[in-house]
Tab-separated table of C-alpha atoms in Angstrom:
chain	number	residue	atom	x	y	z
Z	438	MET	CA	25.152	-7.514	13.064
Z	439	ARG	CA	23.214	-5.578	15.707
Z	440	ASN	CA	24.872	-4.104	18.821
Z	441	LEU	CA	24.971	-0.813	20.724
Z	442	THR	CA	27.237	1.905	21.573
Z	443	ASN	CA	24.984	3.639	24.225
Z	444	LYS	CA	24.745	2.009	27.657
Z	445	GLY	CA	21.726	1.785	29.919
Z	446	THR	CA	19.097	-0.459	31.280
Z	447	ARG	CA	15.426	-0.502	31.209
Z	448	THR	CA	12.644	-3.071	31.403
Z	449	GLU	CA	10.168	-3.703	28.531
Z	450	ALA	CA	6.906	-1.571	28.664
Z	451	SER	CA	4.345	-3.609	30.444
Z	452	GLY	CA	0.502	-3.033	30.646
Z	453	ALA	CA	-2.590	-5.019	31.299
Z	454	THR	CA	-3.472	-7.301	28.520
Z	455	GLU	CA	-6.828	-6.812	26.756
Z	456	ALA	CA	-8.993	-10.153	26.502
Z	457	GLU	CA	-12.327	-10.276	25.113
Z	458	ILE	CA	-14.859	-11.587	27.618
Z	459	SER	CA	-16.903	-14.314	25.785
Z	460	SER	CA	-20.254	-15.381	27.035
Z	461	SER	CA	-21.332	-19.175	27.247
Z	462	THR	CA	-17.711	-20.472	27.075
Z	463	PRO	CA	-17.843	-24.074	28.134
Z	464	GLU	CA	-14.871	-25.860	29.794
Z	465	ASP	CA	-12.618	-27.976	27.567
Z	466	THR	CA	-14.256	-31.495	27.126
Z	467	PRO	CA	-12.362	-34.811	26.163
Z	468	ASN	CA	-11.189	-34.924	22.731
Z	469	SER	CA	-12.427	-31.188	22.107
Z	470	ASN	CA	-8.974	-30.237	20.853
Z	471	GLU	CA	-9.071	-32.962	18.322
Z	472	ARG	CA	-12.533	-32.196	17.078
Z	473	ASP	CA	-11.427	-28.395	16.933
Z	474	ALA	CA	-8.625	-29.595	14.784
Z	475	ARG	CA	-10.837	-31.522	12.530
Z	476	ASP	CA	-13.322	-28.538	12.202
Z	477	ALA	CA	-10.624	-26.103	11.233
Z	478	PRO	CA	-10.186	-25.556	7.612
Z	479	ASP	CA	-6.622	-24.596	7.269
Z	480	GLY	CA	-6.742	-24.229	3.557
Z	481	ALA	CA	-7.953	-27.781	3.374
Z	482	SER	CA	-10.740	-26.678	0.970
Z	483	ILE	CA	-8.053	-25.970	-1.614
Z	484	ALA	CA	-7.495	-29.486	-3.108
Z	485	LEU	CA	-7.199	-31.379	-6.455
Z	486	PRO	CA	-10.431	-32.395	-8.122
Z	487	SER	CA	-11.387	-36.051	-7.390
Z	488	HIS	CA	-10.848	-37.092	-10.947
Z	489	VAL	CA	-7.250	-35.644	-11.136
Z	490	ALA	CA	-4.318	-37.868	-10.114
Z	491	GLY	CA	-1.964	-36.175	-7.730
Z	492	SER	CA	1.712	-35.553	-8.713
Z	493	GLY	CA	4.670	-33.814	-7.174
Z	494	THR	CA	4.125	-30.537	-9.221
Z	495	LEU	CA	0.487	-30.579	-8.507
Z	496	ASP	CA	0.849	-31.204	-4.731
Z	497	ARG	CA	3.174	-28.395	-4.652
Z	498	LEU	CA	0.777	-26.078	-6.412
Z	499	VAL	CA	-1.922	-27.087	-3.921
Z	500	ASP	CA	0.438	-26.230	-1.004
Z	501	THR	CA	1.289	-22.756	-2.568
Z	502	ALA	CA	-2.581	-22.273	-3.208
Z	503	ARG	CA	-3.358	-22.907	0.332
Z	504	ASP	CA	-0.807	-20.464	1.429
Z	505	TYR	CA	-2.327	-17.815	-0.843
Z	506	ALA	CA	-5.731	-18.601	0.479
Z	507	LYS	CA	-4.428	-18.094	4.023
Z	508	ALA	CA	-2.925	-14.795	3.025
Z	509	SER	CA	-6.153	-13.507	1.637
Z	510	THR	CA	-6.952	-12.170	5.115
Z	511	ALA	CA	-4.803	-10.562	7.651
Z	512	GLU	CA	-2.995	-12.663	10.268
Z	513	ASN	CA	-5.089	-11.166	13.074
Z	514	THR	CA	-8.292	-11.598	11.119
Z	515	ASN	CA	-7.334	-15.262	10.734
Z	516	LYS	CA	-6.808	-15.720	14.358
Z	517	ALA	CA	-10.118	-13.913	15.236
Z	518	TYR	CA	-12.163	-16.105	12.797
Z	519	ALA	CA	-10.480	-19.237	14.065
Z	520	ALA	CA	-11.338	-18.357	17.634
Z	521	ASP	CA	-14.926	-17.653	16.455
Z	522	TRP	CA	-15.405	-20.902	15.063
Z	523	LYS	CA	-13.825	-22.652	17.945
Z	524	HIS	CA	-16.229	-20.788	20.250
Z	525	PHE	CA	-19.251	-21.646	18.273
Z	526	ALA	CA	-18.155	-25.390	17.698
Z	527	ARG	CA	-17.988	-25.990	21.483
Z	528	TRP	CA	-21.246	-24.050	22.131
Z	529	CYS	CA	-22.939	-26.417	19.699
Z	530	ARG	CA	-21.442	-29.485	21.267
Z	531	LEU	CA	-22.543	-28.244	24.624
Z	532	LYS	CA	-26.249	-28.001	23.292
Z	533	GLY	CA	-26.034	-31.539	21.765
Z	534	THR	CA	-25.575	-30.421	18.138
Z	535	ASP	CA	-22.981	-29.910	15.646
Z	536	PRO	CA	-21.877	-26.713	13.784
Z	537	LEU	CA	-21.977	-28.670	10.435
Z	538	PRO	CA	-24.292	-28.510	8.325
Z	539	THR	CA	-25.238	-24.979	8.969
Z	540	SER	CA	-28.371	-24.291	10.829
Z	541	PRO	CA	-29.691	-20.726	10.770
Z	542	GLU	CA	-32.104	-21.510	13.926
Z	543	MET	CA	-29.017	-22.569	15.924
Z	544	ILE	CA	-27.002	-19.513	14.846
Z	545	GLY	CA	-29.966	-17.361	15.902
Z	546	LEU	CA	-29.947	-19.019	19.303
Z	547	TYR	CA	-26.329	-18.751	19.410
Z	548	LEU	CA	-26.378	-14.976	18.802
Z	549	THR	CA	-29.125	-14.725	21.468
Z	550	ASP	CA	-26.936	-16.436	24.001
Z	551	LEU	CA	-24.109	-13.982	23.231
Z	552	ALA	CA	-26.408	-10.937	23.741
Z	553	ALA	CA	-28.370	-12.386	26.627
Z	554	PRO	CA	-26.223	-15.206	28.258
Z	555	THR	CA	-27.956	-17.766	30.398
Z	556	ASN	CA	-24.959	-19.018	32.344
Z	557	GLY	CA	-24.162	-15.667	34.210
Z	558	SER	CA	-21.424	-14.507	31.748
Z	559	LEU	CA	-21.198	-11.050	30.582
Z	560	ALA	CA	-23.208	-10.007	27.547
Z	561	LEU	CA	-21.028	-9.163	24.394
Z	562	SER	CA	-21.519	-5.874	22.523
Z	563	VAL	CA	-23.456	-5.632	19.405
Z	564	SER	CA	-20.360	-4.774	17.371
Z	565	THR	CA	-18.621	-7.860	18.806
Z	566	ILE	CA	-21.644	-10.041	17.999
Z	567	GLU	CA	-21.724	-8.800	14.546
Z	568	ARG	CA	-17.984	-9.714	14.225
Z	569	ARG	CA	-18.674	-13.172	15.540
Z	570	LEU	CA	-21.265	-13.636	12.863
Z	571	SER	CA	-18.872	-12.364	10.201
Z	572	GLY	CA	-16.323	-14.940	11.513
Z	573	LEU	CA	-18.965	-17.782	11.164
Z	574	ALA	CA	-19.853	-16.618	7.658
Z	575	TRP	CA	-16.147	-16.779	6.481
Z	576	ASN	CA	-15.525	-20.188	8.242
Z	577	TYR	CA	-18.671	-21.624	6.565
Z	578	ALA	CA	-17.523	-20.262	3.206
Z	579	GLN	CA	-14.001	-21.826	3.739
Z	580	ARG	CA	-15.984	-25.401	4.239
Z	581	GLY	CA	-17.988	-24.757	0.893
Z	582	VAL	CA	-21.145	-24.021	2.899
Z	583	SER	CA	-23.146	-20.789	2.295
Z	584	LEU	CA	-24.546	-18.897	5.289
Z	585	ASP	CA	-27.550	-16.957	4.359
Z	586	ARG	CA	-27.397	-13.832	6.791
Z	587	LYS	CA	-30.621	-12.572	5.686
Z	588	ASN	CA	-32.399	-15.727	6.884
Z	589	ARG	CA	-35.144	-14.694	9.119
Z	590	HIS	CA	-33.865	-16.728	12.064
Z	591	ILE	CA	-30.646	-14.897	11.899
Z	592	ALA	CA	-31.525	-11.438	10.486
Z	593	THR	CA	-34.601	-10.854	12.861
Z	594	VAL	CA	-32.799	-11.829	15.930
Z	595	LEU	CA	-29.692	-9.637	15.056
Z	596	ALA	CA	-31.969	-6.678	14.269
Z	597	GLY	CA	-33.715	-7.066	17.643
Z	598	ILE	CA	-30.361	-7.269	19.458
Z	599	LYS	CA	-29.237	-4.007	17.678
Z	600	ARG	CA	-32.625	-2.410	18.581
Z	601	LYS	CA	-32.412	-3.423	22.176
Z	602	HIS	CA	-28.793	-3.339	22.989
Z	603	ALA	CA	-26.923	-1.120	20.575
Z	604	ARG	CA	-25.005	1.869	22.039
Z	605	PRO	CA	-23.038	4.623	20.549
Z	606	PRO	CA	-19.360	3.394	19.760
Z	607	VAL	CA	-16.954	3.866	22.665
Z	608	GLN	CA	-13.990	5.792	21.025
Z	609	LYS	CA	-10.440	5.621	22.339
Z	610	GLU	CA	-9.007	8.839	23.498
Z	611	ALA	CA	-6.904	10.834	20.883
Z	612	ILE	CA	-3.181	11.453	21.822
Z	613	LEU	CA	-2.728	15.110	21.313
Z	614	PRO	CA	0.659	16.978	20.537
Z	615	GLN	CA	1.466	17.656	24.171
Z	616	ASP	CA	0.477	14.234	25.025
Z	617	ILE	CA	2.836	12.457	22.647
Z	618	LEU	CA	5.713	14.776	23.733
Z	619	ALA	CA	5.233	14.053	27.364
Z	620	MET	CA	5.023	10.265	26.488
Z	621	VAL	CA	8.297	10.267	24.610
Z	622	ALA	CA	9.830	12.245	27.547
Z	623	THR	CA	9.342	9.289	29.866
Z	624	LEU	CA	11.530	6.962	27.602
Z	625	SER	CA	15.225	6.392	28.417
Z	626	HIS	CA	18.025	6.953	26.070
Z	627	ASP	CA	19.417	3.403	25.785
Z	628	LEU	CA	18.671	1.406	22.693
Z	629	ARG	CA	15.090	0.223	23.880
Z	630	GLY	CA	14.185	3.809	24.505
Z	631	LEU	CA	15.486	4.908	21.153
Z	632	ARG	CA	13.326	2.259	19.489
Z	633	ASP	CA	10.032	3.014	21.404
Z	634	ARG	CA	10.594	6.731	20.892
Z	635	ALA	CA	10.716	5.989	17.117
Z	636	ILE	CA	7.686	3.837	17.207
Z	637	LEU	CA	5.509	6.580	18.996
Z	638	LEU	CA	6.637	9.365	16.815
Z	639	ILE	CA	6.379	7.536	13.583
Z	640	GLY	CA	3.059	5.989	14.407
Z	641	TYR	CA	1.736	9.427	15.325
Z	642	ALA	CA	2.968	11.292	12.422
Z	643	GLY	CA	2.135	8.698	9.975
Z	644	GLY	CA	-1.268	7.934	11.577
Z	645	LEU	CA	-0.260	4.278	11.428
Z	646	ARG	CA	-2.146	1.215	12.765
Z	647	ARG	CA	-0.044	-0.726	15.166
Z	648	SER	CA	0.294	-3.577	12.710
Z	649	GLU	CA	1.574	-1.271	10.131
Z	650	ILE	CA	4.207	0.043	12.437
Z	651	VAL	CA	5.800	-3.264	13.242
Z	652	SER	CA	5.457	-4.773	9.784
Z	653	ILE	CA	7.845	-2.489	7.941
Z	654	ASP	CA	11.303	-3.505	6.719
Z	655	VAL	CA	14.341	-1.493	5.887
Z	656	HIS	CA	14.153	-2.542	2.104
Z	657	LYS	CA	11.524	-4.067	-0.228
Z	658	ASP	CA	11.490	-7.806	0.079
Z	659	ASP	CA	13.830	-8.005	3.001
Z	660	THR	CA	11.545	-10.502	4.697
Z	661	THR	CA	8.631	-12.952	3.717
Z	662	ASP	CA	6.339	-11.444	6.304
Z	663	SER	CA	7.088	-7.876	5.576
Z	664	GLY	CA	4.133	-5.494	5.175
Z	665	GLY	CA	6.149	-2.719	3.478
Z	666	TRP	CA	9.343	-0.789	3.643
Z	667	VAL	CA	10.763	2.683	4.344
Z	668	GLU	CA	12.867	5.101	2.248
Z	669	ILE	CA	14.519	7.842	4.264
Z	670	LEU	CA	14.949	11.121	2.211
Z	671	GLU	CA	16.313	14.517	2.797
Z	672	ASP	CA	13.024	15.999	3.584
Z	673	GLY	CA	11.333	13.027	5.232
Z	674	ALA	CA	10.451	9.371	4.931
Z	675	VAL	CA	8.276	7.529	2.816
Z	676	LEU	CA	6.519	4.245	4.035
Z	677	THR	CA	5.204	1.800	1.141
Z	678	LEU	CA	2.660	-0.178	3.115
Z	679	ASN	CA	0.658	-3.346	2.140
Z	680	ALA	CA	-2.052	-2.729	4.744
Z	681	LYS	CA	-5.673	-3.234	5.405
Z	682	THR	CA	-6.721	-1.082	2.424
Z	683	GLY	CA	-4.100	-2.405	0.081
Z	684	TRP	CA	-0.670	-0.877	-1.033
Z	685	ARG	CA	-0.256	2.820	-0.287
Z	686	GLU	CA	2.449	5.258	0.372
Z	687	VAL	CA	2.527	7.375	3.586
Z	688	GLU	CA	4.715	10.468	3.589
Z	689	ILE	CA	6.175	11.534	6.962
Z	690	GLY	CA	7.985	14.999	6.863
Z	691	ARG	CA	10.735	15.985	9.330
Z	692	GLY	CA	9.705	17.857	12.414
Z	693	SER	CA	10.608	21.325	13.394
Z	694	THR	CA	13.145	20.152	16.155
Z	695	GLU	CA	15.209	16.911	16.458
Z	696	ARG	CA	13.620	16.218	19.697
Z	697	THR	CA	10.087	15.835	18.050
Z	698	CYS	CA	11.089	14.703	14.608
Z	699	PRO	CA	9.879	11.108	13.957
Z	700	VAL	CA	12.333	10.788	10.987
Z	701	HIS	CA	15.283	11.758	13.257
Z	702	ALA	CA	14.074	9.283	15.842
Z	703	LEU	CA	13.847	6.559	13.190
Z	704	GLU	CA	17.430	7.342	11.902
Z	705	GLN	CA	18.784	7.341	15.613
Z	706	TRP	CA	17.265	3.877	16.208
Z	707	LEU	CA	18.459	2.320	12.882
Z	708	HIS	CA	21.927	3.682	13.578
Z	709	PHE	CA	22.550	2.805	17.051
Z	710	ALA	CA	20.906	-0.700	16.588
Z	711	ARG	CA	22.973	-1.045	13.393
Z	712	ILE	CA	20.034	-2.436	11.468
Z	713	ASP	CA	20.667	-2.191	7.607
Z	714	SER	CA	18.113	-4.905	6.473
Z	715	GLY	CA	15.182	-6.825	7.768
Z	716	PRO	CA	12.446	-5.647	10.315
Z	717	VAL	CA	12.760	-2.152	11.198
Z	718	PHE	CA	11.410	-2.560	14.707
Z	719	VAL	CA	12.746	-5.694	16.667
Z	720	ARG	CA	13.076	-6.756	20.126
Z	721	THR	CA	15.958	-6.027	22.326
Z	722	SER	CA	17.934	-8.004	24.909
Z	723	ARG	CA	16.943	-8.055	28.444
Z	724	ASP	CA	19.410	-5.285	29.374
Z	725	GLY	CA	17.994	-3.102	26.549
Z	726	ASN	CA	21.428	-2.677	25.014
Z	727	ARG	CA	21.365	-5.055	21.995
Z	728	ALA	CA	19.014	-5.535	19.170
Z	729	LEU	CA	17.792	-8.954	18.349
Z	730	ASP	CA	16.398	-10.474	15.062
Z	731	THR	CA	12.811	-10.979	16.026
Z	732	ARG	CA	10.224	-8.533	14.872
Z	733	LEU	CA	8.152	-6.899	17.497
Z	734	SER	CA	4.491	-7.939	17.895
Z	735	ASP	CA	1.813	-5.390	17.347
Z	736	LYS	CA	0.768	-5.843	21.004
Z	737	HIS	CA	4.126	-4.191	21.924
Z	738	VAL	CA	2.793	-0.865	20.505
Z	739	ALA	CA	-0.454	-1.148	22.674
Z	740	ARG	CA	1.456	-1.931	25.864
Z	741	LEU	CA	4.020	0.993	25.091
Z	742	ILE	CA	1.089	3.522	24.643
Z	743	LYS	CA	-0.632	2.591	27.851
Z	744	ALA	CA	2.629	2.381	29.806
Z	745	THR	CA	3.870	5.847	28.730
Z	746	VAL	CA	0.520	7.362	29.206
Z	747	LEU	CA	0.555	6.232	32.775
Z	748	LYS	CA	4.129	7.435	33.318
Z	749	SER	CA	3.560	10.733	31.699
Z	750	GLY	CA	0.398	11.578	33.979
Z	751	ILE	CA	-2.027	12.105	30.960
Z	752	ARG	CA	-5.625	12.157	32.228
Z	753	SER	CA	-4.391	11.903	35.936
Z	754	ASP	CA	-7.766	13.048	36.962
Z	755	LEU	CA	-9.056	9.517	36.281
Z	756	PRO	CA	-8.290	6.274	38.058
Z	757	GLU	CA	-5.355	4.311	36.596
Z	758	LYS	CA	-7.650	1.463	35.262
Z	759	ASP	CA	-9.785	3.951	33.467
Z	760	ARG	CA	-6.761	5.829	32.137
Z	761	VAL	CA	-5.371	2.585	30.621
Z	762	ALA	CA	-8.772	1.581	29.123
Z	763	LEU	CA	-8.969	5.067	27.354
Z	764	PHE	CA	-5.962	4.726	25.257
Z	765	SER	CA	-5.028	2.214	22.686
Z	766	GLY	CA	-3.135	1.861	19.269
Z	767	HIS	CA	-5.885	3.726	17.533
Z	768	SER	CA	-5.202	6.820	19.852
Z	769	LEU	CA	-2.166	7.524	17.518
Z	770	ARG	CA	-4.329	7.804	14.393
Z	771	ALA	CA	-7.103	9.590	16.282
Z	772	GLY	CA	-4.520	12.030	17.530
Z	773	LEU	CA	-3.086	12.928	14.044
Z	774	ALA	CA	-6.730	13.393	12.632
Z	775	SER	CA	-7.558	15.533	15.516
Z	776	SER	CA	-4.528	17.600	15.708
Z	777	ALA	CA	-3.307	18.234	12.046
Z	778	GLU	CA	-4.368	21.837	11.148
Z	779	VAL	CA	-4.650	21.015	7.422
Z	780	ASP	CA	-7.414	20.457	4.763
Z	781	GLU	CA	-9.470	17.413	5.705
Z	782	ARG	CA	-8.595	15.699	2.614
Z	783	TYR	CA	-5.031	15.329	3.371
Z	784	VAL	CA	-5.669	13.739	6.595
Z	785	GLN	CA	-8.142	11.400	4.864
Z	786	LYS	CA	-5.289	10.380	2.457
Z	787	GLN	CA	-2.802	9.895	5.170
Z	788	LEU	CA	-5.161	7.561	7.058
Z	789	ALA	CA	-6.164	5.826	3.967
Z	790	HIS	CA	-9.902	6.310	4.597
Z	791	ALA	CA	-12.461	5.842	1.827
Z	792	SER	CA	-14.715	8.549	2.843
Z	793	ALA	CA	-14.446	11.952	4.725
Z	794	GLU	CA	-16.994	10.693	7.088
Z	795	MET	CA	-14.716	7.889	8.394
Z	796	THR	CA	-12.111	10.518	8.856
Z	797	ARG	CA	-14.393	12.760	10.877
Z	798	ARG	CA	-14.950	9.743	13.300
Z	799	TYR	CA	-11.386	9.925	14.167
Z	800	GLN	CA	-11.453	13.705	14.813
Z	801	ARG	CA	-12.014	14.125	18.515
Z	802	ARG	CA	-11.900	17.875	18.751
Z	803	ARG	CA	-12.823	19.270	15.359
Z	804	ASP	CA	-14.733	22.441	14.850
Z	805	ARG	CA	-18.237	20.916	14.678
Z	806	PHE	CA	-20.045	24.234	14.167
Z	807	ARG	CA	-17.861	25.725	11.526
Z	808	VAL	CA	-20.761	25.386	9.056
Z	809	ASN	CA	-23.658	26.883	10.992
Z	810	LEU	CA	-26.755	25.628	9.054
Z	811	THR	CA	-29.093	27.265	11.671
Z	812	LYS	CA	-27.764	30.862	10.702
Z	813	ALA	CA	-27.652	29.825	7.019
Z	814	ALA	CA	-31.338	28.859	7.180
Z	815	GLY	CA	-32.001	32.374	8.614
Z	816	LEU	CA	-32.435	31.662	12.279
């Protein structure tokens, strides 16, 4: 049972949704939905050999194997890859061809149209085009077809797109200590405010991805869609996460004061929401006074960050639109990497980065000239 002893009202944090602008996107055509459904793999490539007769046991095993195949990639990745295939399939039909069998020549033209669209649409970034190509390769593999990305019709076109259009990556702004304190100060003290305060502080101190924040349960195996669980100890909290890089533990120590302590914020949320099992972060009722059973979406974290950035006045020197665009879920991870005054290897471990170089990409204000090779070389 989940209810509240504290009273108060507050509306859910709102913010602009972020939609990727796709080039060369045709309008829906008759029967396009049926054809898209036909093209989607949905684990259909997992099946019994043609020479084996089906049975109840084997059919159940096929269904389970399809579930495992679907779980081989993250849910958000599956959605992105499905959207990539749908876009490519419709583009092919608009050009009078079909996505199957694979055609390196047509894929090369498709990449060209993404980089330099002929219909007035905005061009996609190089990183997005590369992601689209990865999505196509994955989709072809699910259909038992190999896509040779080294084929000259693909590789040379992509190399030319990179050479002509590549730009330095646009990094999201890091949320610094004074920023996160200002952000949580904008939250009310009703149930919804307690929840959002815990989300921001846990996400910041843990250097967590937004999907990791909302995926945790109170205990191991509480739910089938769990991404991990939390154990609260005297000195802090230990999160066991099944995340992008596999299983890992994230240790979050207690803060110097209750006002800034992420573990205390988490304890307050769990106590007043009366959550003793299942998802840690769930939706609340419209009045913000009662916890529901539904797990929050990771999109809530992004909206929460943007909304509290605006309310707290961070980067008030910029127009509101630019301020919203500067911050995202990754701003929490970048904030920890930029602000933690500890040996770099500890930050690397917390963020689960495979290399120190990746960690440095998250450090927005590190001492770049701590090692001065110019002076070391005698100049």
